[in-house]
PDB file of C-alpha atoms in Angstrom:
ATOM      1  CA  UNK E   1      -0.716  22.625  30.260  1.00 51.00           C
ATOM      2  CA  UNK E   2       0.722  26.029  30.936  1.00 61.00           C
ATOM      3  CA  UNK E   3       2.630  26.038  27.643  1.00 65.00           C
ATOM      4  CA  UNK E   4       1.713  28.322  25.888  1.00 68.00           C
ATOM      5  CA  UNK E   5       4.925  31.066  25.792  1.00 72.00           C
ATOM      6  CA  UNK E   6       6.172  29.642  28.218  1.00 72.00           C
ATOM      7  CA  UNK E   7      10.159  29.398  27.166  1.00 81.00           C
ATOM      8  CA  UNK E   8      11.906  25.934  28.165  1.00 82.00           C
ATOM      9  CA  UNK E   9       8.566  24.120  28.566  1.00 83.00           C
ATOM     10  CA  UNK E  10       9.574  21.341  26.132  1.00 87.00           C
ATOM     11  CA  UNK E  11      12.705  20.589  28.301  1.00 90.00           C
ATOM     12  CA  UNK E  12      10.946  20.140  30.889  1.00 90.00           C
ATOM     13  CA  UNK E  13       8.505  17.749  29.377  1.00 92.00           C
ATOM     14  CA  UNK E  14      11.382  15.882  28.637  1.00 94.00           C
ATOM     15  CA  UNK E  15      13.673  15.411  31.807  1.00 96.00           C
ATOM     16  CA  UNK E  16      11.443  12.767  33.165  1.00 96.00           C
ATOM     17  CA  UNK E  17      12.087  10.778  30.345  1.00 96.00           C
ATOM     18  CA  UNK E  18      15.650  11.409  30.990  1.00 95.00           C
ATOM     19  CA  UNK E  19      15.766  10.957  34.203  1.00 96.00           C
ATOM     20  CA  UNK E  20      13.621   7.731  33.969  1.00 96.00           C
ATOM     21  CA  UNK E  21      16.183   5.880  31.094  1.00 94.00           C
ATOM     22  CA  UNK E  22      13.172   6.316  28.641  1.00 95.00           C
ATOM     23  CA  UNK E  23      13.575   7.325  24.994  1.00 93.00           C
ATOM     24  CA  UNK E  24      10.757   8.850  23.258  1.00 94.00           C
ATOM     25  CA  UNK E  25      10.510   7.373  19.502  1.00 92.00           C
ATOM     26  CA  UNK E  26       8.386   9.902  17.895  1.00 92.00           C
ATOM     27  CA  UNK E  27       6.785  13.556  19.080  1.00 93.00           C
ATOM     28  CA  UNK E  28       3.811  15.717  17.753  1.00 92.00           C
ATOM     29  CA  UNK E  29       3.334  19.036  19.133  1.00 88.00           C
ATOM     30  CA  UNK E  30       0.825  21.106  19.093  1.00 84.00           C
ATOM     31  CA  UNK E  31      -0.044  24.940  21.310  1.00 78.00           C
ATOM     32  CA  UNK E  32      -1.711  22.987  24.110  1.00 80.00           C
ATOM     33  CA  UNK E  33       0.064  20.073  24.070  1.00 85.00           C
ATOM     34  CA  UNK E  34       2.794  17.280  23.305  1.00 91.00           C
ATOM     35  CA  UNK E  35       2.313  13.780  22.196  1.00 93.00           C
ATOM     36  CA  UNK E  36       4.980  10.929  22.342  1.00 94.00           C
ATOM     37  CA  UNK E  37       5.426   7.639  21.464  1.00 94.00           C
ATOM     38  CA  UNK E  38       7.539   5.284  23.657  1.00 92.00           C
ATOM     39  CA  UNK E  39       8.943   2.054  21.405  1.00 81.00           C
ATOM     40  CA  UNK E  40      10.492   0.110  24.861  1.00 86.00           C
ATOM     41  CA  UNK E  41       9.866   0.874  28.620  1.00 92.00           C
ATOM     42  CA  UNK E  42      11.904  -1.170  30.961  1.00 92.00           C
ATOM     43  CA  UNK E  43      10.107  -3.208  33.026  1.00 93.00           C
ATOM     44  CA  UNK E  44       6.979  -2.519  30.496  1.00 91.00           C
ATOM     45  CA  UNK E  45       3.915  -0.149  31.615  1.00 90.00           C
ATOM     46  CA  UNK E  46       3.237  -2.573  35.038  1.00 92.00           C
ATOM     47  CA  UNK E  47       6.666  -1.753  35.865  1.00 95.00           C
ATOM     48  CA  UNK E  48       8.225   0.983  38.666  1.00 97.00           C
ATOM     49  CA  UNK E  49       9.883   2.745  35.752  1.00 97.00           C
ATOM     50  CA  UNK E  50       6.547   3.831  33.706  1.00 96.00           C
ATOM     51  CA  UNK E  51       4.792   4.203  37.063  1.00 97.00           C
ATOM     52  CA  UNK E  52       8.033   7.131  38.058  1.00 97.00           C
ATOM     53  CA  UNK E  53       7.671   8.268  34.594  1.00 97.00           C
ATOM     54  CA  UNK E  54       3.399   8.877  34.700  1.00 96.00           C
ATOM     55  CA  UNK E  55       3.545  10.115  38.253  1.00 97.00           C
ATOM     56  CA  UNK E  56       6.891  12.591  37.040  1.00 96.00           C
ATOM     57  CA  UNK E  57       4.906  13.703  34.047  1.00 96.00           C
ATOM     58  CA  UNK E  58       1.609  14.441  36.512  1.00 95.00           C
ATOM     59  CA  UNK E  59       3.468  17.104  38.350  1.00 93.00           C
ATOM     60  CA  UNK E  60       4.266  18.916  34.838  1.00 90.00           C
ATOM     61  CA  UNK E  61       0.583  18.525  33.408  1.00 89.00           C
ATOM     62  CA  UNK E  62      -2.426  15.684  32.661  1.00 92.00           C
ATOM     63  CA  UNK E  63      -1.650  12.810  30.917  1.00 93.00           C
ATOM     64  CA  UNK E  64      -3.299  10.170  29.371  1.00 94.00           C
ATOM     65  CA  UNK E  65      -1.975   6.737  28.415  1.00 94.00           C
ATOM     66  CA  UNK E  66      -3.181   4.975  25.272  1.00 92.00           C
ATOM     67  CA  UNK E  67      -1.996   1.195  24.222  1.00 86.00           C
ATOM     68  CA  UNK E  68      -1.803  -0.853  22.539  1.00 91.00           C
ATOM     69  CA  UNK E  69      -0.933   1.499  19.540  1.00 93.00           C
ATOM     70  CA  UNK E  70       0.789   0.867  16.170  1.00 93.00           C
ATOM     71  CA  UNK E  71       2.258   3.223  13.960  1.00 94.00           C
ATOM     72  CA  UNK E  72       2.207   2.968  10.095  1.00 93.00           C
ATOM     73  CA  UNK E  73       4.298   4.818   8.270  1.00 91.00           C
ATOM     74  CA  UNK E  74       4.687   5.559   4.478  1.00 89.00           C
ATOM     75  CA  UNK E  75       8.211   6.318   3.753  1.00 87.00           C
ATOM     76  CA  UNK E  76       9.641   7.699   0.411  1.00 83.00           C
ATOM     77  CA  UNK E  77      11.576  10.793  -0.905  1.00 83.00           C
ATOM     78  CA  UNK E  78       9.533  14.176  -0.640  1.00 85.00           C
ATOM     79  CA  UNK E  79       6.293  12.936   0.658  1.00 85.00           C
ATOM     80  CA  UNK E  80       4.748  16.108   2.143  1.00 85.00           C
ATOM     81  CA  UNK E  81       5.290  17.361  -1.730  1.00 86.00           C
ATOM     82  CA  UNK E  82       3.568  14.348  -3.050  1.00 84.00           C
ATOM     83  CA  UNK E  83       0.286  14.959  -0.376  1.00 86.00           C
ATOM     84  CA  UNK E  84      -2.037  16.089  -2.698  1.00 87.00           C
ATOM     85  CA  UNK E  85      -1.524  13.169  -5.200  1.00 84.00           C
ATOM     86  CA  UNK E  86      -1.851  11.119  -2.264  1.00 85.00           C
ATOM     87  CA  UNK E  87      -4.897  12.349  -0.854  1.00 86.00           C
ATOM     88  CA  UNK E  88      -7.630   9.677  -2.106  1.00 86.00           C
ATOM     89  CA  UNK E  89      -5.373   7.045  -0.690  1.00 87.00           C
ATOM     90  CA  UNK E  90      -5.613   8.304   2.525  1.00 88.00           C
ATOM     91  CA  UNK E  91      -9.468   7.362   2.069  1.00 89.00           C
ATOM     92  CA  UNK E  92      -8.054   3.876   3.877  1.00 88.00           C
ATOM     93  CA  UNK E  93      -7.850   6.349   7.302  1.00 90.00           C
ATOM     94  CA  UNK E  94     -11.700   6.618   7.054  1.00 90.00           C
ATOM     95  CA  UNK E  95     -12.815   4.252   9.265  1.00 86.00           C
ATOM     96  CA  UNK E  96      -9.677   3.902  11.649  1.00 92.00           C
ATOM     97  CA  UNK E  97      -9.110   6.924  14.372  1.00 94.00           C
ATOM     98  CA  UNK E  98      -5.226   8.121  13.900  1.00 95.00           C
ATOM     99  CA  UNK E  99      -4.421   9.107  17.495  1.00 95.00           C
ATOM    100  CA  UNK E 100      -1.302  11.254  16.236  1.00 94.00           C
ATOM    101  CA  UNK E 101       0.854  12.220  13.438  1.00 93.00           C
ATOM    102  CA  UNK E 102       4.046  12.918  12.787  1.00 91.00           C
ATOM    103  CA  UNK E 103       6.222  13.651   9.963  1.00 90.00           C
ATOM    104  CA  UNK E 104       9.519  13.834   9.361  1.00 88.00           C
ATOM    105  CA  UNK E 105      12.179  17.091   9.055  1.00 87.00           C
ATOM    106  CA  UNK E 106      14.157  15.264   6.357  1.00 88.00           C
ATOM    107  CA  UNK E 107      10.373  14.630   4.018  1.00 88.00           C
ATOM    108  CA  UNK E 108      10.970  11.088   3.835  1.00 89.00           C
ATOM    109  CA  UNK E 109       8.431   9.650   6.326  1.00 89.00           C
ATOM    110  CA  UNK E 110       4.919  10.187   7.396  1.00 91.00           C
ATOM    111  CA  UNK E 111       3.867   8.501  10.705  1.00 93.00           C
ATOM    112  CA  UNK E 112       0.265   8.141  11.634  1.00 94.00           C
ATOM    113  CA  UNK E 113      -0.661   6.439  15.410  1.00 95.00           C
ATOM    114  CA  UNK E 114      -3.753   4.009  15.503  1.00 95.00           C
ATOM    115  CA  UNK E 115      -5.133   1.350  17.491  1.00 95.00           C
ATOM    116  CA  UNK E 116      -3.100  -1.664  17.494  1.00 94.00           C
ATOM    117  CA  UNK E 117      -6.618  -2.922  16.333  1.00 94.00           C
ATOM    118  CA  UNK E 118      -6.951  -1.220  13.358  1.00 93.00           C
ATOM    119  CA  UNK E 119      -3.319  -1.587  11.643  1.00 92.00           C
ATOM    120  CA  UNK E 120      -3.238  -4.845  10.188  1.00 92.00           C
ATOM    121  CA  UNK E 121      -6.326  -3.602   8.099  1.00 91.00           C
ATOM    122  CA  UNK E 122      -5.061  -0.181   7.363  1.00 92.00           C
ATOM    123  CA  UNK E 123      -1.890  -1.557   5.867  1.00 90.00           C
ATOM    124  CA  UNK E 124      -3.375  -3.781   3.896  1.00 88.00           C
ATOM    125  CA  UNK E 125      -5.487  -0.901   2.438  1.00 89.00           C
ATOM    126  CA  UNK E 126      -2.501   1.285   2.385  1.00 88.00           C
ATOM    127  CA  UNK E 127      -0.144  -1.094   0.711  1.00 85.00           C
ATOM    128  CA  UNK E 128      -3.221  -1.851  -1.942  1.00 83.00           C
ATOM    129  CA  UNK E 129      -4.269   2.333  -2.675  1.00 83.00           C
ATOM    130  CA  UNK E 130      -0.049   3.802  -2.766  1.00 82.00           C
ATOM    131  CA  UNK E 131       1.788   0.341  -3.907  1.00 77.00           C
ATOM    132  CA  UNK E 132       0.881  -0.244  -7.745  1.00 66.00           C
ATOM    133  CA  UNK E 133       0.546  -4.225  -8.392  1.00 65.00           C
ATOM    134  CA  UNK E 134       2.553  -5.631 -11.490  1.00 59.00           C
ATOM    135  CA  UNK E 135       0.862  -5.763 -14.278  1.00 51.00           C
ATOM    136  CA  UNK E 136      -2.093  -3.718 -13.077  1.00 51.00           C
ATOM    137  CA  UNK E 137      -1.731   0.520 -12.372  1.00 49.00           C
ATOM    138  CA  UNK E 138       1.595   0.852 -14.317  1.00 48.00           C
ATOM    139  CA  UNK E 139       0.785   4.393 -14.691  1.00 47.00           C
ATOM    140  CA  UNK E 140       0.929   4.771 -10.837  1.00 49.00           C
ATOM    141  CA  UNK E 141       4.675   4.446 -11.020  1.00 48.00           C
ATOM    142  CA  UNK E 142       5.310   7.467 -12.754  1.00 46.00           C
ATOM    143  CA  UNK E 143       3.766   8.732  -9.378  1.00 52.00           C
ATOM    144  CA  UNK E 144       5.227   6.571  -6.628  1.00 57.00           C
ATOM    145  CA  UNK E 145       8.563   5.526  -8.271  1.00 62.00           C
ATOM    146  CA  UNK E 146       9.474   2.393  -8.850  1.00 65.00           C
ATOM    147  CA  UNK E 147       8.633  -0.345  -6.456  1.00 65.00           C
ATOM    148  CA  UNK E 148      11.163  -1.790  -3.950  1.00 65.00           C
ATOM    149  CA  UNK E 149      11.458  -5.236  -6.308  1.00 73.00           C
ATOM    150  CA  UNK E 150      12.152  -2.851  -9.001  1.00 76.00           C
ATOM    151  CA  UNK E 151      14.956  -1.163  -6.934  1.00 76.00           C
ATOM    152  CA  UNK E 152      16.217  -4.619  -5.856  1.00 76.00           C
ATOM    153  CA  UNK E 153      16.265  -6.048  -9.311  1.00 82.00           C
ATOM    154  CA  UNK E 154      17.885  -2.617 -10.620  1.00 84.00           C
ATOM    155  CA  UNK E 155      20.512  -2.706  -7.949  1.00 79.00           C
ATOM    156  CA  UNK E 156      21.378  -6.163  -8.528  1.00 83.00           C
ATOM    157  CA  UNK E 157      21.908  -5.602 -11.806  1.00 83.00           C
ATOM    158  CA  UNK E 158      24.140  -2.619 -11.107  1.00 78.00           C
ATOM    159  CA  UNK E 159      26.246  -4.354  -8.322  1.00 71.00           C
ATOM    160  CA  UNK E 160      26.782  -7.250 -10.946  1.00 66.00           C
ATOM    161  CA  UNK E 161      28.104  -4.801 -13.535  1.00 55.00           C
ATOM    162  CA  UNK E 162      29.686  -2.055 -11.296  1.00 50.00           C
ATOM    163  CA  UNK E 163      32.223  -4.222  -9.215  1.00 43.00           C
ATOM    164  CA  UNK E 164      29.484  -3.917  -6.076  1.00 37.00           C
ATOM    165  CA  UNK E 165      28.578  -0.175  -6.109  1.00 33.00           C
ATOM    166  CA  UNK E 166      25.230   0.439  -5.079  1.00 30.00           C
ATOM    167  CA  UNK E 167      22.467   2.933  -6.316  1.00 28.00           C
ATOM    168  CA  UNK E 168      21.408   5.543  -4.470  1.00 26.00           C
ATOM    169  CA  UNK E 169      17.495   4.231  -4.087  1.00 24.00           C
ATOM    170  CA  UNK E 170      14.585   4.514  -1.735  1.00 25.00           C
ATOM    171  CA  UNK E 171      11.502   2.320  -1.709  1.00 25.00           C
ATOM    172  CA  UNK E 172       8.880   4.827  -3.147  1.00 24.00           C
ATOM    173  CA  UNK E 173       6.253   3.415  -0.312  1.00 26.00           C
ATOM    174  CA  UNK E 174       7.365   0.899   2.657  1.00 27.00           C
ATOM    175  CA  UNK E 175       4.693   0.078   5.333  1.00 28.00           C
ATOM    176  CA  UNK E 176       5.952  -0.095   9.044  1.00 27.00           C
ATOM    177  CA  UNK E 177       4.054  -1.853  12.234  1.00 28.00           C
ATOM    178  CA  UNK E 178       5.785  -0.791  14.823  1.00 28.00           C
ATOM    179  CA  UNK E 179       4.867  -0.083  18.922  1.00 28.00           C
ATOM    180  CA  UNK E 180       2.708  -2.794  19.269  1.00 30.00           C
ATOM    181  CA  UNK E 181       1.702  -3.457  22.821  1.00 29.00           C
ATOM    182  CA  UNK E 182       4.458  -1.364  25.089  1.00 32.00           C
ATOM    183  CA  UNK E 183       4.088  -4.221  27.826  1.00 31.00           C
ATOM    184  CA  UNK E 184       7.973  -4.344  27.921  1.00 34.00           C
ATOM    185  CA  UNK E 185       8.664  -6.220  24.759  1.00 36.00           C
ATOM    186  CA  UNK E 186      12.512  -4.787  23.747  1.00 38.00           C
ATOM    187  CA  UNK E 187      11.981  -6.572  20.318  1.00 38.00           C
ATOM    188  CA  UNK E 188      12.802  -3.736  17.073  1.00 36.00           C
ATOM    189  CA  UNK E 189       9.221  -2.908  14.753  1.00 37.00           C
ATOM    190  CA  UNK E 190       8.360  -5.927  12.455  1.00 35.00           C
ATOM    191  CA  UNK E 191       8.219  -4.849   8.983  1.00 34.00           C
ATOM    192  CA  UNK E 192       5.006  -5.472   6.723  1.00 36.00           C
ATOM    193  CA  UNK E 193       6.304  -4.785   3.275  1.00 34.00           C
TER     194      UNK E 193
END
């Protein structure tokens, strides 16, 4: 890629997308190159529409498809703060290859692309390392925050009480499949949480 310096190259990266009715769902950057993740393509990746897209993107640079991917996410408030305290968690990553990573502007997600292969397993690890179990770990909420059935409990409570208002609350971890195979599917991410 002749990127480097060069000013406007990310537009240009991004008309075919444009131009081909395709929206990118999440982008990692890097000197030499850009990364993207693509959550619907009409007509799926057999279809005219990904084949105009790849053959667009070919005149701008080389490209290489990879699917079926998921993404897992862990979502919470001020998670690139909390990295550090997270680190042995991310032990779970050791024997899965994360194909890219992105986080979010706002610090409340953390987005790492695998093999559609390896994410049932790596949430399962995930969700057992960052999500303390009751009875077991208490001390890990002090950490994470309280869990989402804590939230949901709390907030009922509250809404009972408070004529319906609701507490400002985030789940302190959520796990997210999403992509799964491109192959056209329209249907939203399932949740795993």
């Amino acid at each position: 890629l002749e990127m480097w310096g060069a000013s406007g190259f990310l537009s240009k990266c991004f008309k075919p997308f444009e131009d081909w009715n395709v929206s990118v769902d999440q982008v990692a950057t890097s000197q030499s190159g850009i990364s993207v993740t693509l959550s619907y393509v009409p007509g799926g990746t057999d279809g005219d529409v990904f084949g105009g897209l790849l053959s667009s993107l070919e005149d701008i640079g080389e490209i290489d498809v990879v699917y079926p991917v998921s993404v897992v996410t862990v979502v919470g408030r001020r998670i690139l703060e909390l990295l550090p305290k997270m680190g042995p968690s991310f032990a779970a990553f050791k024997e899965t290859e994360v194909l890219m990573m992105s986080a979010s502007s706002e610090d409340v997600a953390l987005s790492f692309v695998v093999p559609e292969s390896s994410c049932q397993t790596l949430v399962e690890l995930l969700h057992t390392r960052l999500i303390p179990q009751e009875g077991i770990d208490e001390g890990c909420s002090v950490l994470y925050g309280p869990s989402y059935r804590q939230i949901e409990a709390d907030r009922r409570k509250s809404s009972a009480h408070d004529d319906g208002a609701e507490q400002d609350a985030l789940a302190a971890v959520a796990l997210t499949e999403a992509l799964g195979e491109v192959a056209g599917s329209p249907e939203r991410p399932k949740r795993l949480a």
